[in-house]
Each structure stands twice: as C-alpha cells, then as structure tokens.
PDB file of C-alpha atoms in Angstrom:
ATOM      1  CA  UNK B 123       2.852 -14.919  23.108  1.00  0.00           C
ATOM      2  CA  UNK B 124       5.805 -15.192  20.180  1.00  0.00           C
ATOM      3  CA  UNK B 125       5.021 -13.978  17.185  1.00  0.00           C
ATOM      4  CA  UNK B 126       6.126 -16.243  14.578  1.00  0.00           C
ATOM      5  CA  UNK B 127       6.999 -14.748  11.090  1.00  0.00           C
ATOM      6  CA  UNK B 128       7.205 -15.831   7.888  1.00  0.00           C
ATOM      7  CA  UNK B 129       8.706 -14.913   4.611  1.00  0.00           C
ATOM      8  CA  UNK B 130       8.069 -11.746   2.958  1.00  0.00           C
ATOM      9  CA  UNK B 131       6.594 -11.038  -0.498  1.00  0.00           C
ATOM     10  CA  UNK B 132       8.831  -8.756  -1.505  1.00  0.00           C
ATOM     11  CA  UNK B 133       6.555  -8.230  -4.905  1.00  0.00           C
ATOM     12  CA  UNK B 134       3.550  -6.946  -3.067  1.00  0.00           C
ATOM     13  CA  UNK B 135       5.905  -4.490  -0.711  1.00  0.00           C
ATOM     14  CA  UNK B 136       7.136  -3.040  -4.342  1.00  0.00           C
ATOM     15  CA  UNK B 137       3.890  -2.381  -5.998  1.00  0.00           C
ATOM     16  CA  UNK B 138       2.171  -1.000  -3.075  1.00  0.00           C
ATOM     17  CA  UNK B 139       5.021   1.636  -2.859  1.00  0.00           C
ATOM     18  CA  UNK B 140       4.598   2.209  -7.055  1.00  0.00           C
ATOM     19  CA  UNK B 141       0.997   2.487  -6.114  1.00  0.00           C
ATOM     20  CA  UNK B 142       1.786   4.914  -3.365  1.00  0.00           C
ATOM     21  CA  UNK B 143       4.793   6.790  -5.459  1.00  0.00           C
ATOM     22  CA  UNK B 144       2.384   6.993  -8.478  1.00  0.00           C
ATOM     23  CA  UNK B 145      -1.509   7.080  -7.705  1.00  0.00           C
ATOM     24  CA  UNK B 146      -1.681   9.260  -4.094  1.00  0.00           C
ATOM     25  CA  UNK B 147      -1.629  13.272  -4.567  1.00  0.00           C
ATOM     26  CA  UNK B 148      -2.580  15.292  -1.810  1.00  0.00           C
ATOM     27  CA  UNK B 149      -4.734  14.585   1.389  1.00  0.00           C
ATOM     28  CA  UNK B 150      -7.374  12.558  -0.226  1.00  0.00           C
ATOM     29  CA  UNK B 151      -5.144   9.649  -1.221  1.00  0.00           C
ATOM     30  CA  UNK B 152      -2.104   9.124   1.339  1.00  0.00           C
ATOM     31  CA  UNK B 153      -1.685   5.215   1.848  1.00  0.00           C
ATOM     32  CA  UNK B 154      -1.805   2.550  -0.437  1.00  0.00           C
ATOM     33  CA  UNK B 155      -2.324  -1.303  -0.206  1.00  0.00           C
ATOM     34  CA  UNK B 156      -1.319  -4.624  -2.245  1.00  0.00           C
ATOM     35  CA  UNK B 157      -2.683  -7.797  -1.574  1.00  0.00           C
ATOM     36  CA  UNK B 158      -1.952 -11.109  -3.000  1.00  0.00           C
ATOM     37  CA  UNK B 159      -4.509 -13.295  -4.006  1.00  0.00           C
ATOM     38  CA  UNK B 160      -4.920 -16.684  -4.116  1.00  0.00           C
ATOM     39  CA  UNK B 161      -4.478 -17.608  -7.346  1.00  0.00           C
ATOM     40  CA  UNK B 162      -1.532 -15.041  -7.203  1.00  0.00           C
ATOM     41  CA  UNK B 163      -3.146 -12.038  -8.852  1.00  0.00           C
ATOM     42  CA  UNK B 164      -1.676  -8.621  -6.957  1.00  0.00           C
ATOM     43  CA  UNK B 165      -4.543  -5.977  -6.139  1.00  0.00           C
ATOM     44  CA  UNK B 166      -3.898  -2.814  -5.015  1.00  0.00           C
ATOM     45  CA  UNK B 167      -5.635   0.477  -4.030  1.00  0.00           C
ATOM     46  CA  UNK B 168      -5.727   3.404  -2.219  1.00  0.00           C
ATOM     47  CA  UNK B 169      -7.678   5.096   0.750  1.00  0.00           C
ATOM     48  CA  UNK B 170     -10.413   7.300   0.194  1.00  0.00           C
ATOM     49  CA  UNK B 171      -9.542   9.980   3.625  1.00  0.00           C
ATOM     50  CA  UNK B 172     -12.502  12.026   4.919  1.00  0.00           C
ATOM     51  CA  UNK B 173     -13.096  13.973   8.115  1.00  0.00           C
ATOM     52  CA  UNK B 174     -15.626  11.789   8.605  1.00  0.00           C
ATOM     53  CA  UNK B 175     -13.400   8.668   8.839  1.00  0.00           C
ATOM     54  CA  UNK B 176     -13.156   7.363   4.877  1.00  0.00           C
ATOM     55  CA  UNK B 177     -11.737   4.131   4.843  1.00  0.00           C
ATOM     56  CA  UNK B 178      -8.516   3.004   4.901  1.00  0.00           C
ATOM     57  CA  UNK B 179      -6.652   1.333   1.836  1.00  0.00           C
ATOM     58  CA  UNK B 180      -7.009  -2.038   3.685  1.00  0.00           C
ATOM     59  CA  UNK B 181     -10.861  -2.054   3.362  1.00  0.00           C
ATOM     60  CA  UNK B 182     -10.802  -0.448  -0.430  1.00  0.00           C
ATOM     61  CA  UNK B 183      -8.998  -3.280  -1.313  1.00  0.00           C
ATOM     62  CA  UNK B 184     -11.300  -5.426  -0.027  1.00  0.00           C
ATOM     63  CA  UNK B 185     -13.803  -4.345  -1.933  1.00  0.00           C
ATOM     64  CA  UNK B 186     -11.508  -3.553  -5.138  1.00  0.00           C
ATOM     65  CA  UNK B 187     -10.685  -7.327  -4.440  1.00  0.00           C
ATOM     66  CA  UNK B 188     -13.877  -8.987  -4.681  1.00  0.00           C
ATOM     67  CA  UNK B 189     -14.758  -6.684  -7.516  1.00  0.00           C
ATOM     68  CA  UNK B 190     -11.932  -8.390  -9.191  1.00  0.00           C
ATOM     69  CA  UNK B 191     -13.241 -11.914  -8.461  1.00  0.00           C
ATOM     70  CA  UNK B 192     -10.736 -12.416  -5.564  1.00  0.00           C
ATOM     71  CA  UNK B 193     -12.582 -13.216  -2.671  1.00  0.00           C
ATOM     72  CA  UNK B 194      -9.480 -15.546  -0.984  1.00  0.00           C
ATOM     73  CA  UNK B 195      -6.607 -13.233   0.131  1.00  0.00           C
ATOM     74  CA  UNK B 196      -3.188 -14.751   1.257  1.00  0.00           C
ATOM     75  CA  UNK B 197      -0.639 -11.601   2.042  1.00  0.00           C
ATOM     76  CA  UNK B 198      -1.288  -7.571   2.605  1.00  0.00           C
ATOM     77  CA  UNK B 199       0.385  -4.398   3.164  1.00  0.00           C
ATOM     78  CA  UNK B 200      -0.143  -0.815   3.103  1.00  0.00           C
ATOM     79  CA  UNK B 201       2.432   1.786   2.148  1.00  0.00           C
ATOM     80  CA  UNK B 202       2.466   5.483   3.267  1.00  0.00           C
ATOM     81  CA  UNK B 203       2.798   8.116   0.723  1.00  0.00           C
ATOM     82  CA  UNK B 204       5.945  10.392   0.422  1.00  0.00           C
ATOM     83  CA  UNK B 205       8.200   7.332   1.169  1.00  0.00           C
ATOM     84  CA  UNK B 206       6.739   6.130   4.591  1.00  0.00           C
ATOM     85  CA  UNK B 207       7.256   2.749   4.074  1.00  0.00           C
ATOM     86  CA  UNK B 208       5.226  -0.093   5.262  1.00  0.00           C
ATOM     87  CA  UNK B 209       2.661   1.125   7.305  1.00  0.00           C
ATOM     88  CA  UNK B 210       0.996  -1.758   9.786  1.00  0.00           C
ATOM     89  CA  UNK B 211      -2.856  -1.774   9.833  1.00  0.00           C
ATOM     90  CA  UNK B 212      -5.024   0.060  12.576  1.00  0.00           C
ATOM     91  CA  UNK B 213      -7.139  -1.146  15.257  1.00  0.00           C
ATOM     92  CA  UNK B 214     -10.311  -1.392  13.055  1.00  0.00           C
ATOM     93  CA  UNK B 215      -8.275  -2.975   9.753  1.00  0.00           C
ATOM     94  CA  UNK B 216      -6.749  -5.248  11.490  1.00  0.00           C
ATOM     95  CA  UNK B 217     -10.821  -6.268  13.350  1.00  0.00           C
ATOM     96  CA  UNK B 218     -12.033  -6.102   9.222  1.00  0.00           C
ATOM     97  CA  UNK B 219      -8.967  -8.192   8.096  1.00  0.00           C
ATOM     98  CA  UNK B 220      -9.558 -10.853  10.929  1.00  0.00           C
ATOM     99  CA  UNK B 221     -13.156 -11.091  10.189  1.00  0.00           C
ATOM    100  CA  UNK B 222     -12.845 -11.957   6.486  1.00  0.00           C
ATOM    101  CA  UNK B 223      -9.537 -13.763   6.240  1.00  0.00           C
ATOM    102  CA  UNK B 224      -8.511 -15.556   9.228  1.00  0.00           C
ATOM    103  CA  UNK B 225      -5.584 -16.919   8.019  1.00  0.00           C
ATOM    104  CA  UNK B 226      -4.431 -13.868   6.143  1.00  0.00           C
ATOM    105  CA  UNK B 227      -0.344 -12.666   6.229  1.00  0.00           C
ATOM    106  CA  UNK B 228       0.357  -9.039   7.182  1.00  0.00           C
ATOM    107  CA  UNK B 229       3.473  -7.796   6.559  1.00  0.00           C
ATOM    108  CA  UNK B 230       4.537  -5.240   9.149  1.00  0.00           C
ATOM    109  CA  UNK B 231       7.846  -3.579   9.750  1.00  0.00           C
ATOM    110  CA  UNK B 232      10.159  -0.788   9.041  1.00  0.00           C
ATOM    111  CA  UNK B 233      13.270  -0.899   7.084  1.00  0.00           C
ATOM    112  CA  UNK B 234      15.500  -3.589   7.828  1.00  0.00           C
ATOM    113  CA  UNK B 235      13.105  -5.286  10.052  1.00  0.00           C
ATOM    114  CA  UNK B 236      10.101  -5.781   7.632  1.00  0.00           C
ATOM    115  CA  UNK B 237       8.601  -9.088   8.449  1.00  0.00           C
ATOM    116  CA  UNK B 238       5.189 -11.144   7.610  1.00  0.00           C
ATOM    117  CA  UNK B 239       3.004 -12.262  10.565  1.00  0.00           C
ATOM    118  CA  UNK B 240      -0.439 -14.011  10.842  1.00  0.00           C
ATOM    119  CA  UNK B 241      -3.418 -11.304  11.879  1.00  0.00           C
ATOM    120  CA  UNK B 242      -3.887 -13.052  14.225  1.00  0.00           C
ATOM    121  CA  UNK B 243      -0.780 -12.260  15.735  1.00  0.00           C
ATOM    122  CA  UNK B 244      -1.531  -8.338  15.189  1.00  0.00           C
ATOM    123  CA  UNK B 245      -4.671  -8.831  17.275  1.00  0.00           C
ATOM    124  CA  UNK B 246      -4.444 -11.461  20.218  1.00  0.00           C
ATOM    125  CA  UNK B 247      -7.482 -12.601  21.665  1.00  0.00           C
ATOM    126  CA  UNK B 248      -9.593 -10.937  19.642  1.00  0.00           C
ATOM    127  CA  UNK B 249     -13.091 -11.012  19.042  1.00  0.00           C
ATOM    128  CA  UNK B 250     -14.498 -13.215  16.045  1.00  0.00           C
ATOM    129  CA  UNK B 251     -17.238 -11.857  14.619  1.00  0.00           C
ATOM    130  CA  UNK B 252     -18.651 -15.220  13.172  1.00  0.00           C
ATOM    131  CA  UNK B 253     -18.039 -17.194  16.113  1.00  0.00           C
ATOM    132  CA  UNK B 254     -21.188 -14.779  17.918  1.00  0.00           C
ATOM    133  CA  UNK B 255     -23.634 -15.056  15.016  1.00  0.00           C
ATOM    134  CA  UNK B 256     -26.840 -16.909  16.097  1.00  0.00           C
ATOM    135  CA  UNK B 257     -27.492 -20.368  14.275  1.00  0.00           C
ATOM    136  CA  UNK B 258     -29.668 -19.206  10.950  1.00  0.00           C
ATOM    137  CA  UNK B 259     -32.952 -21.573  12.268  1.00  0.00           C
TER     138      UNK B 259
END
C-alpha cells in the first residue's frame, strides 16, 4: 500500500506546539493537540495522563470539539511537550479517530519530513466500528 500525502496545515502544527510550549507543566499535561474544523475554527487541548490510562490529547479534543459545536473535523496533530515535535497518534487514537471521522487528515512526521496522510492510511485494514452495528429494527 502507498501512502499518499497531502499538504500540511502548517497553522494547526504552530498552535499545537504554543499549546504544548504554553499550557503543559509537569506529568499531568505532556502532549497537546490542534484540530481544524470544518468551518475552519482551530481547537486545541491537552491530555489528561493517569496511571490508569487518562486519555490522550486526541480524544480531549474530541470532546473539547463537540463542546465547541464542531462535530466535523478535517486535519489533526498532537505535539509533545519540551519540544518533541509532532507526535503521530497511538494504536487506540488512531481506532477513536477512524471511528468518528473517516475521512479525517493526520499529520505525522518529524522535522523535515512532516507530512499529512488520511487515517486511514495510519491504520490499514482496520476494523470499522459502524460497519458491525446491527440494523436498529
């Protein structure tokens, strides 16, 4: 399978690391994500870490998101704390992110070689969640 990219939003890459720079202190609050939405608004939050597996910056800012009235999400991408950089999604972000926007842009890379691919792309024959939902009857 080729991955095909796409152009990235520079923008969102910028205020996830101000997010990141500005808003995470300590161990509680180490990454940081920016999404784009639809109708162009940027939101952005941060994870909530816990021993007991608090959840990433991906899935706050789903929820931060639709809190916001932005339930259509084009472009996201988390940034590490103490200058990490773009940091891609994990196993079950990139599941969540599938799940709720199919068609969603994840930009992914280090450095030089930052780039914006579909999910999709980040999680090949994966399984759909809504395609094993029984009929609602």
């Amino acid at each position: 399978m080729t991955t095909q990219t796409h152009p990235v939003d520079h923008e969102l890459v910028h205020a996830a690391a101000h997010v990141a720079r500005t808003r995470c202190r300590g161990d509680n609050h180490t990454m940081a994500a920016a999404a784009r939405a639809r109708d162009g608004r940027i939101i952005t939050a941060v994870n909530a870490y816990h021993f007991t597996g608090g959840p990433c910056a991906e899935l706050v800012l789903i929820g931060a998101a639709a809190a916001q009235g932005a339930y259509e999400l084009e472009t996201i991408v988390a940034v590490g704390d103490r200058d990490r950089g773009v940091v891609p999604p994990c196993g079950r972000c990139r599941q969540v992110l599938l799940d709720y926007f199919p068609d969603l842009e994840v930009i992914v890379g280090e450095e030089a070689r930052i780039r914006s691919v579909r999910i999709t792309d980040l999680l090949p024959e994966s399984y759909v969640w809504a395609d094993h939902q029984l009929d609602a009857e």
